[in-house]
Amino acid sequence: MIFTPKALGSSNLSAEELKEDKKNLIKYGPCGLGKKAIYLNSFYLDRVYYADMANVSRVYKRVAMSKGGFTGKGLFGSIPYLVVEFKNGTKKVCNFKYEEHVDLMLDAISKAYPKMPTHSVEAEKRLRKAEEKERARYVKNLSKEAITTIDTLDKAKLELEKDRELSTRLAYDAKQKRTLDSINPTYRILAIAVFLAAAICAAFGLHLVMTAGIKTGGVYVLLGFAFIFFTISAHVLPTGTNNKRYGDNCYRNTLSEMEAKLEKISDFPLPAIYAHPIVCERMIRVIREGRTSTIDGAMELVKKDLKALNPSVTVTQKEYDEVVVVKPLFTVADYV
């Protein structure tokens, strides 16, 4: 960073401490985490503020509704935010483009500060109630086969947790591929047409400015560039990182990396396309509920449960957090 971020809350890191902390900064979208401070964005600029973690009381994700998001109903099209609450009672809300970046940052905070709450007070209450209901569904006396299967899945989950970043990247690339594959080609053509029209408008405006003065051509310049920026921000124009081939390559490369990792583990119970700790957790859950006692049976039930979820289905906070991560792994593979 070429500028010094502004302190929030009661933060008072010295200039030397702040300089040293920025060297260890890990970026997560528009925000970041150092060893002593958390770095936060404004609406337009990344990491322009910082807060001493000693003055932070709670950090959590908030999801606003677009065509989905957690409100009890709806799963897709959410707008993610990171909320940082300070011990003096104030808070800072940071907008993110990708929910995965919020999740990665919260995961990093949980590891670096195990005692830091990473859910809102209301979410914690909902989670406790959901956990109580979940435990009430568990079968008390499982069969030996079920216990053995759970033990196998627990070990698989631990193996995946050793390289959580790879599982997270696989889920992210699956979601990205799914999104890029679903963009209607007609929208691409329309976006290109709008972009070209905006460029022509801007060029014409510049010509008028040079020949007739700013009062005549300025409007065209502003209008043209406004359309250009709007089209670019819509993320519809095909670019080097916004096209189906790019999405396919990212997903295939990460999947190949996961396959190579799992080949070194004998008798790994999950296929590479579904290798994520949350998938293991969901498989263990259906076994504890007494719905099956085998790995194949648990996988089929997890697929069935995920297929049944759509924007009209009521879900818990925990269910939402899990589904937005792992459902793309299954949809991109057509639940094979």
PDB file of N, CA and C in Angstrom, residues 125-204:
ATOM      1  N   LYS A 125     -27.537 -17.492  18.316  1.00  0.00           N
ATOM      2  CA  LYS A 125     -28.753 -18.051  18.911  1.00  0.00           C
ATOM      3  C   LYS A 125     -29.423 -19.032  17.959  1.00  0.00           C
ATOM      4  N   ARG A 126     -29.496 -18.652  16.671  1.00  0.00           N
ATOM      5  CA  ARG A 126     -30.102 -19.533  15.675  1.00  0.00           C
ATOM      6  C   ARG A 126     -29.294 -20.815  15.521  1.00  0.00           C
ATOM      7  N   LEU A 127     -27.971 -20.685  15.550  1.00  0.00           N
ATOM      8  CA  LEU A 127     -27.112 -21.864  15.401  1.00  0.00           C
ATOM      9  C   LEU A 127     -27.273 -22.827  16.573  1.00  0.00           C
ATOM     10  N   ARG A 128     -27.383 -22.271  17.780  1.00  0.00           N
ATOM     11  CA  ARG A 128     -27.561 -23.141  18.948  1.00  0.00           C
ATOM     12  C   ARG A 128     -28.875 -23.910  18.857  1.00  0.00           C
ATOM     13  N   LYS A 129     -29.934 -23.211  18.451  1.00  0.00           N
ATOM     14  CA  LYS A 129     -31.233 -23.880  18.310  1.00  0.00           C
ATOM     15  C   LYS A 129     -31.179 -24.944  17.227  1.00  0.00           C
ATOM     16  N   ALA A 130     -30.504 -24.616  16.105  1.00  0.00           N
ATOM     17  CA  ALA A 130     -30.395 -25.576  15.005  1.00  0.00           C
ATOM     18  C   ALA A 130     -29.593 -26.804  15.422  1.00  0.00           C
ATOM     19  N   GLU A 131     -28.525 -26.586  16.210  1.00  0.00           N
ATOM     20  CA  GLU A 131     -27.711 -27.707  16.681  1.00  0.00           C
ATOM     21  C   GLU A 131     -28.503 -28.607  17.629  1.00  0.00           C
ATOM     22  N   GLU A 132     -29.330 -27.993  18.478  1.00  0.00           N
ATOM     23  CA  GLU A 132     -30.163 -28.782  19.390  1.00  0.00           C
ATOM     24  C   GLU A 132     -31.158 -29.640  18.612  1.00  0.00           C
ATOM     25  N   LYS A 133     -31.780 -29.051  17.577  1.00  0.00           N
ATOM     26  CA  LYS A 133     -32.717 -29.803  16.755  1.00  0.00           C
ATOM     27  C   LYS A 133     -32.000 -30.914  15.995  1.00  0.00           C
ATOM     28  N   GLU A 134     -30.775 -30.603  15.547  1.00  0.00           N
ATOM     29  CA  GLU A 134     -30.003 -31.594  14.811  1.00  0.00           C
ATOM     30  C   GLU A 134     -29.636 -32.777  15.696  1.00  0.00           C
ATOM     31  N   ARG A 135     -29.172 -32.498  16.905  1.00  0.00           N
ATOM     32  CA  ARG A 135     -28.804 -33.574  17.835  1.00  0.00           C
ATOM     33  C   ARG A 135     -30.020 -34.426  18.210  1.00  0.00           C
ATOM     34  N   ALA A 136     -31.185 -33.786  18.247  1.00  0.00           N
ATOM     35  CA  ALA A 136     -32.401 -34.534  18.585  1.00  0.00           C
ATOM     36  C   ALA A 136     -32.755 -35.552  17.507  1.00  0.00           C
ATOM     37  N   ARG A 137     -32.284 -35.334  16.290  1.00  0.00           N
ATOM     38  CA  ARG A 137     -32.568 -36.265  15.194  1.00  0.00           C
ATOM     39  C   ARG A 137     -31.598 -37.448  15.169  1.00  0.00           C
ATOM     40  N   TYR A 138     -30.494 -37.351  15.900  1.00  0.00           N
ATOM     41  CA  TYR A 138     -29.487 -38.406  15.860  1.00  0.00           C
ATOM     42  C   TYR A 138     -29.982 -39.687  16.539  1.00  0.00           C
ATOM     43  N   VAL A 139     -29.627 -40.814  15.941  1.00  0.00           N
ATOM     44  CA  VAL A 139     -29.947 -42.120  16.513  1.00  0.00           C
ATOM     45  C   VAL A 139     -28.971 -42.410  17.648  1.00  0.00           C
ATOM     46  N   LYS A 140     -29.475 -42.858  18.787  1.00  0.00           N
ATOM     47  CA  LYS A 140     -28.623 -43.083  19.956  1.00  0.00           C
ATOM     48  C   LYS A 140     -27.737 -44.320  19.812  1.00  0.00           C
ATOM     49  N   ASN A 141     -28.291 -45.391  19.287  1.00  0.00           N
ATOM     50  CA  ASN A 141     -27.535 -46.637  19.188  1.00  0.00           C
ATOM     51  C   ASN A 141     -27.300 -46.979  17.716  1.00  0.00           C
ATOM     52  N   LEU A 142     -26.169 -46.521  17.196  1.00  0.00           N
ATOM     53  CA  LEU A 142     -25.823 -46.796  15.801  1.00  0.00           C
ATOM     54  C   LEU A 142     -25.258 -48.201  15.666  1.00  0.00           C
ATOM     55  N   SER A 143     -25.393 -48.743  14.455  1.00  0.00           N
ATOM     56  CA  SER A 143     -24.826 -50.059  14.180  1.00  0.00           C
ATOM     57  C   SER A 143     -23.305 -49.966  14.093  1.00  0.00           C
ATOM     58  N   LYS A 144     -22.637 -51.124  14.187  1.00  0.00           N
ATOM     59  CA  LYS A 144     -21.177 -51.152  14.085  1.00  0.00           C
ATOM     60  C   LYS A 144     -20.731 -50.648  12.711  1.00  0.00           C
ATOM     61  N   GLU A 145     -21.498 -51.001  11.688  1.00  0.00           N
ATOM     62  CA  GLU A 145     -21.161 -50.543  10.338  1.00  0.00           C
ATOM     63  C   GLU A 145     -21.232 -49.018  10.249  1.00  0.00           C
ATOM     64  N   ALA A 146     -22.269 -48.432  10.843  1.00  0.00           N
ATOM     65  CA  ALA A 146     -22.424 -46.972  10.819  1.00  0.00           C
ATOM     66  C   ALA A 146     -21.282 -46.293  11.561  1.00  0.00           C
ATOM     67  N   ILE A 147     -20.905 -46.840  12.709  1.00  0.00           N
ATOM     68  CA  ILE A 147     -19.805 -46.264  13.497  1.00  0.00           C
ATOM     69  C   ILE A 147     -18.493 -46.334  12.718  1.00  0.00           C
ATOM     70  N   THR A 148     -18.245 -47.453  12.054  1.00  0.00           N
ATOM     71  CA  THR A 148     -17.034 -47.612  11.240  1.00  0.00           C
ATOM     72  C   THR A 148     -17.022 -46.614  10.081  1.00  0.00           C
ATOM     73  N   THR A 149     -18.176 -46.429   9.450  1.00  0.00           N
ATOM     74  CA  THR A 149     -18.285 -45.484   8.329  1.00  0.00           C
ATOM     75  C   THR A 149     -18.027 -44.055   8.797  1.00  0.00           C
ATOM     76  N   ILE A 150     -18.581 -43.701   9.942  1.00  0.00           N
ATOM     77  CA  ILE A 150     -18.355 -42.360  10.492  1.00  0.00           C
ATOM     78  C   ILE A 150     -16.876 -42.146  10.787  1.00  0.00           C
ATOM     79  N   ASP A 151     -16.215 -43.167  11.338  1.00  0.00           N
ATOM     80  CA  ASP A 151     -14.790 -43.075  11.626  1.00  0.00           C
ATOM     81  C   ASP A 151     -13.992 -42.853  10.340  1.00  0.00           C
ATOM     82  N   THR A 152     -14.374 -43.550   9.271  1.00  0.00           N
ATOM     83  CA  THR A 152     -13.692 -43.393   7.977  1.00  0.00           C
ATOM     84  C   THR A 152     -13.877 -41.979   7.435  1.00  0.00           C
ATOM     85  N   LEU A 153     -15.093 -41.457   7.549  1.00  0.00           N
ATOM     86  CA  LEU A 153     -15.369 -40.105   7.051  1.00  0.00           C
ATOM     87  C   LEU A 153     -14.691 -39.043   7.911  1.00  0.00           C
ATOM     88  N   ASP A 154     -14.593 -39.281   9.212  1.00  0.00           N
ATOM     89  CA  ASP A 154     -13.874 -38.350  10.093  1.00  0.00           C
ATOM     90  C   ASP A 154     -12.410 -38.241   9.672  1.00  0.00           C
ATOM     91  N   LYS A 155     -11.803 -39.376   9.367  1.00  0.00           N
ATOM     92  CA  LYS A 155     -10.405 -39.381   8.932  1.00  0.00           C
ATOM     93  C   LYS A 155     -10.248 -38.664   7.590  1.00  0.00           C
ATOM     94  N   ALA A 156     -11.214 -38.879   6.695  1.00  0.00           N
ATOM     95  CA  ALA A 156     -11.184 -38.196   5.400  1.00  0.00           C
ATOM     96  C   ALA A 156     -11.303 -36.687   5.577  1.00  0.00           C
ATOM     97  N   LYS A 157     -12.185 -36.285   6.493  1.00  0.00           N
ATOM     98  CA  LYS A 157     -12.358 -34.857   6.767  1.00  0.00           C
ATOM     99  C   LYS A 157     -11.070 -34.241   7.299  1.00  0.00           C
ATOM    100  N   LEU A 158     -10.380 -34.939   8.187  1.00  0.00           N
ATOM    101  CA  LEU A 158      -9.117 -34.436   8.736  1.00  0.00           C
ATOM    102  C   LEU A 158      -8.072 -34.289   7.648  1.00  0.00           C
ATOM    103  N   GLU A 159      -8.036 -35.230   6.704  1.00  0.00           N
ATOM    104  CA  GLU A 159      -7.082 -35.140   5.594  1.00  0.00           C
ATOM    105  C   GLU A 159      -7.357 -33.903   4.744  1.00  0.00           C
ATOM    106  N   LEU A 160      -8.618 -33.645   4.489  1.00  0.00           N
ATOM    107  CA  LEU A 160      -8.972 -32.470   3.685  1.00  0.00           C
ATOM    108  C   LEU A 160      -8.722 -31.174   4.443  1.00  0.00           C
ATOM    109  N   GLU A 161      -8.895 -31.217   5.763  1.00  0.00           N
ATOM    110  CA  GLU A 161      -8.652 -30.027   6.581  1.00  0.00           C
ATOM    111  C   GLU A 161      -7.174 -29.630   6.569  1.00  0.00           C
ATOM    112  N   LYS A 162      -6.292 -30.601   6.328  1.00  0.00           N
ATOM    113  CA  LYS A 162      -4.861 -30.295   6.290  1.00  0.00           C
ATOM    114  C   LYS A 162      -4.526 -29.328   5.154  1.00  0.00           C
ATOM    115  N   ASP A 163      -5.334 -29.387   4.094  1.00  0.00           N
ATOM    116  CA  ASP A 163      -5.144 -28.474   2.965  1.00  0.00           C
ATOM    117  C   ASP A 163      -6.501 -27.873   2.607  1.00  0.00           C
ATOM    118  N   ARG A 164      -7.069 -27.168   3.555  1.00  0.00           N
ATOM    119  CA  ARG A 164      -8.414 -26.590   3.386  1.00  0.00           C
ATOM    120  C   ARG A 164      -8.455 -25.641   2.194  1.00  0.00           C
ATOM    121  N   GLU A 165      -7.345 -24.978   1.934  1.00  0.00           N
ATOM    122  CA  GLU A 165      -7.297 -24.013   0.835  1.00  0.00           C
ATOM    123  C   GLU A 165      -7.601 -24.679  -0.498  1.00  0.00           C
ATOM    124  N   LEU A 166      -7.125 -25.916  -0.684  1.00  0.00           N
ATOM    125  CA  LEU A 166      -7.369 -26.619  -1.948  1.00  0.00           C
ATOM    126  C   LEU A 166      -8.850 -26.951  -2.103  1.00  0.00           C
ATOM    127  N   SER A 167      -9.488 -27.437  -1.038  1.00  0.00           N
ATOM    128  CA  SER A 167     -10.924 -27.729  -1.089  1.00  0.00           C
ATOM    129  C   SER A 167     -11.731 -26.459  -1.329  1.00  0.00           C
ATOM    130  N   THR A 168     -11.330 -25.382  -0.677  1.00  0.00           N
ATOM    131  CA  THR A 168     -12.018 -24.098  -0.853  1.00  0.00           C
ATOM    132  C   THR A 168     -11.882 -23.610  -2.294  1.00  0.00           C
ATOM    133  N   ARG A 169     -10.689 -23.763  -2.844  1.00  0.00           N
ATOM    134  CA  ARG A 169     -10.446 -23.340  -4.231  1.00  0.00           C
ATOM    135  C   ARG A 169     -11.249 -24.193  -5.211  1.00  0.00           C
ATOM    136  N   LEU A 170     -11.362 -25.488  -4.929  1.00  0.00           N
ATOM    137  CA  LEU A 170     -12.141 -26.359  -5.800  1.00  0.00           C
ATOM    138  C   LEU A 170     -13.609 -25.933  -5.808  1.00  0.00           C
ATOM    139  N   ALA A 171     -14.153 -25.641  -4.630  1.00  0.00           N
ATOM    140  CA  ALA A 171     -15.546 -25.198  -4.539  1.00  0.00           C
ATOM    141  C   ALA A 171     -15.736 -23.854  -5.242  1.00  0.00           C
ATOM    142  N   TYR A 172     -14.763 -22.954  -5.070  1.00  0.00           N
ATOM    143  CA  TYR A 172     -14.848 -21.635  -5.707  1.00  0.00           C
ATOM    144  C   TYR A 172     -14.796 -21.767  -7.230  1.00  0.00           C
ATOM    145  N   ASP A 173     -13.877 -22.591  -7.735  1.00  0.00           N
ATOM    146  CA  ASP A 173     -13.742 -22.760  -9.183  1.00  0.00           C
ATOM    147  C   ASP A 173     -14.969 -23.447  -9.776  1.00  0.00           C
ATOM    148  N   ALA A 174     -15.577 -24.357  -9.005  1.00  0.00           N
ATOM    149  CA  ALA A 174     -16.801 -25.001  -9.471  1.00  0.00           C
ATOM    150  C   ALA A 174     -17.923 -23.976  -9.590  1.00  0.00           C
ATOM    151  N   LYS A 175     -18.025 -23.103  -8.602  1.00  0.00           N
ATOM    152  CA  LYS A 175     -19.054 -22.062  -8.634  1.00  0.00           C
ATOM    153  C   LYS A 175     -18.801 -21.089  -9.786  1.00  0.00           C
ATOM    154  N   GLN A 176     -17.527 -20.722  -9.988  1.00  0.00           N
ATOM    155  CA  GLN A 176     -17.185 -19.816 -11.078  1.00  0.00           C
ATOM    156  C   GLN A 176     -17.510 -20.444 -12.425  1.00  0.00           C
ATOM    157  N   LYS A 177     -17.166 -21.709 -12.598  1.00  0.00           N
ATOM    158  CA  LYS A 177     -17.474 -22.403 -13.853  1.00  0.00           C
ATOM    159  C   LYS A 177     -18.969 -22.452 -14.093  1.00  0.00           C
ATOM    160  N   ARG A 178     -19.710 -22.778 -13.051  1.00  0.00           N
ATOM    161  CA  ARG A 178     -21.163 -22.855 -13.167  1.00  0.00           C
ATOM    162  C   ARG A 178     -21.744 -21.503 -13.579  1.00  0.00           C
ATOM    163  N   THR A 179     -21.239 -20.431 -12.985  1.00  0.00           N
ATOM    164  CA  THR A 179     -21.728 -19.082 -13.299  1.00  0.00           C
ATOM    165  C   THR A 179     -21.418 -18.704 -14.742  1.00  0.00           C
ATOM    166  N   LEU A 180     -20.179 -18.950 -15.176  1.00  0.00           N
ATOM    167  CA  LEU A 180     -19.777 -18.592 -16.534  1.00  0.00           C
ATOM    168  C   LEU A 180     -20.505 -19.440 -17.569  1.00  0.00           C
ATOM    169  N   ASP A 181     -20.748 -20.714 -17.250  1.00  0.00           N
ATOM    170  CA  ASP A 181     -21.474 -21.585 -18.174  1.00  0.00           C
ATOM    171  C   ASP A 181     -22.924 -21.157 -18.342  1.00  0.00           C
ATOM    172  N   SER A 182     -23.489 -20.533 -17.308  1.00  0.00           N
ATOM    173  CA  SER A 182     -24.917 -20.198 -17.331  1.00  0.00           C
ATOM    174  C   SER A 182     -25.211 -18.846 -17.971  1.00  0.00           C
ATOM    175  N   ILE A 183     -24.171 -18.076 -18.307  1.00  0.00           N
ATOM    176  CA  ILE A 183     -24.404 -16.767 -18.935  1.00  0.00           C
ATOM    177  C   ILE A 183     -24.929 -16.963 -20.347  1.00  0.00           C
ATOM    178  N   ASN A 184     -26.060 -16.377 -20.632  1.00  0.00           N
ATOM    179  CA  ASN A 184     -26.682 -16.492 -21.950  1.00  0.00           C
ATOM    180  C   ASN A 184     -25.810 -15.787 -22.988  1.00  0.00           C
ATOM    181  N   PRO A 185     -25.453 -16.469 -24.098  1.00  0.00           N
ATOM    182  CA  PRO A 185     -24.631 -15.838 -25.146  1.00  0.00           C
ATOM    183  C   PRO A 185     -25.234 -14.550 -25.680  1.00  0.00           C
ATOM    184  N   THR A 186     -26.561 -14.467 -25.651  1.00  0.00           N
ATOM    185  CA  THR A 186     -27.227 -13.249 -26.129  1.00  0.00           C
ATOM    186  C   THR A 186     -26.811 -12.049 -25.289  1.00  0.00           C
ATOM    187  N   TYR A 187     -26.641 -12.257 -23.959  1.00  0.00           N
ATOM    188  CA  TYR A 187     -26.224 -11.166 -23.091  1.00  0.00           C
ATOM    189  C   TYR A 187     -24.820 -10.700 -23.441  1.00  0.00           C
ATOM    190  N   ARG A 188     -23.954 -11.652 -23.812  1.00  0.00           N
ATOM    191  CA  ARG A 188     -22.591 -11.309 -24.220  1.00  0.00           C
ATOM    192  C   ARG A 188     -22.618 -10.395 -25.444  1.00  0.00           C
ATOM    193  N   ILE A 189     -23.433 -10.791 -26.445  1.00  0.00           N
ATOM    194  CA  ILE A 189     -23.519 -10.012 -27.686  1.00  0.00           C
ATOM    195  C   ILE A 189     -24.066  -8.619 -27.398  1.00  0.00           C
ATOM    196  N   LEU A 190     -25.098  -8.565 -26.552  1.00  0.00           N
ATOM    197  CA  LEU A 190     -25.682  -7.275 -26.199  1.00  0.00           C
ATOM    198  C   LEU A 190     -24.671  -6.398 -25.464  1.00  0.00           C
ATOM    199  N   ALA A 191     -23.893  -7.001 -24.557  1.00  0.00           N
ATOM    200  CA  ALA A 191     -22.896  -6.238 -23.813  1.00  0.00           C
ATOM    201  C   ALA A 191     -21.837  -5.671 -24.744  1.00  0.00           C
ATOM    202  N   ILE A 192     -21.402  -6.481 -25.726  1.00  0.00           N
ATOM    203  CA  ILE A 192     -20.403  -6.003 -26.697  1.00  0.00           C
ATOM    204  C   ILE A 192     -20.970  -4.860 -27.517  1.00  0.00           C
ATOM    205  N   ALA A 193     -22.236  -4.999 -27.930  1.00  0.00           N
ATOM    206  CA  ALA A 193     -22.876  -3.940 -28.729  1.00  0.00           C
ATOM    207  C   ALA A 193     -22.964  -2.639 -27.938  1.00  0.00           C
ATOM    208  N   VAL A 194     -23.358  -2.741 -26.668  1.00  0.00           N
ATOM    209  CA  VAL A 194     -23.453  -1.552 -25.817  1.00  0.00           C
ATOM    210  C   VAL A 194     -22.079  -0.928 -25.621  1.00  0.00           C
ATOM    211  N   PHE A 195     -21.062  -1.767 -25.419  1.00  0.00           N
ATOM    212  CA  PHE A 195     -19.704  -1.266 -25.222  1.00  0.00           C
ATOM    213  C   PHE A 195     -19.212  -0.527 -26.458  1.00  0.00           C
ATOM    214  N   LEU A 196     -19.441  -1.093 -27.642  1.00  0.00           N
ATOM    215  CA  LEU A 196     -19.014  -0.439 -28.875  1.00  0.00           C
ATOM    216  C   LEU A 196     -19.748   0.881 -29.085  1.00  0.00           C
ATOM    217  N   ALA A 197     -21.053   0.884 -28.774  1.00  0.00           N
ATOM    218  CA  ALA A 197     -21.833   2.116 -28.906  1.00  0.00           C
ATOM    219  C   ALA A 197     -21.307   3.185 -27.950  1.00  0.00           C
ATOM    220  N   ALA A 198     -20.952   2.767 -26.739  1.00  0.00           N
ATOM    221  CA  ALA A 198     -20.424   3.709 -25.760  1.00  0.00           C
ATOM    222  C   ALA A 198     -19.082   4.266 -26.211  1.00  0.00           C
ATOM    223  N   ALA A 199     -18.223   3.401 -26.785  1.00  0.00           N
ATOM    224  CA  ALA A 199     -16.914   3.847 -27.270  1.00  0.00           C
ATOM    225  C   ALA A 199     -17.068   4.856 -28.407  1.00  0.00           C
ATOM    226  N   ILE A 200     -18.007   4.585 -29.327  1.00  0.00           N
ATOM    227  CA  ILE A 200     -18.261   5.508 -30.438  1.00  0.00           C
ATOM    228  C   ILE A 200     -18.773   6.844 -29.910  1.00  0.00           C
ATOM    229  N   CYS A 201     -19.681   6.759 -28.927  1.00  0.00           N
ATOM    230  CA  CYS A 201     -20.242   7.971 -28.329  1.00  0.00           C
ATOM    231  C   CYS A 201     -19.146   8.801 -27.675  1.00  0.00           C
ATOM    232  N   ALA A 202     -18.255   8.132 -26.937  1.00  0.00           N
ATOM    233  CA  ALA A 202     -17.166   8.840 -26.273  1.00  0.00           C
ATOM    234  C   ALA A 202     -16.219   9.466 -27.280  1.00  0.00           C
ATOM    235  N   ALA A 203     -15.898   8.725 -28.370  1.00  0.00           N
ATOM    236  CA  ALA A 203     -15.001   9.239 -29.402  1.00  0.00           C
ATOM    237  C   ALA A 203     -15.612  10.461 -30.086  1.00  0.00           C
ATOM    238  N   PHE A 204     -16.923  10.375 -30.350  1.00  0.00           N
ATOM    239  CA  PHE A 204     -17.608  11.505 -30.972  1.00  0.00           C
ATOM    240  C   PHE A 204     -17.611  12.709 -30.038  1.00  0.00           C
TER     241      PHE A 204
END
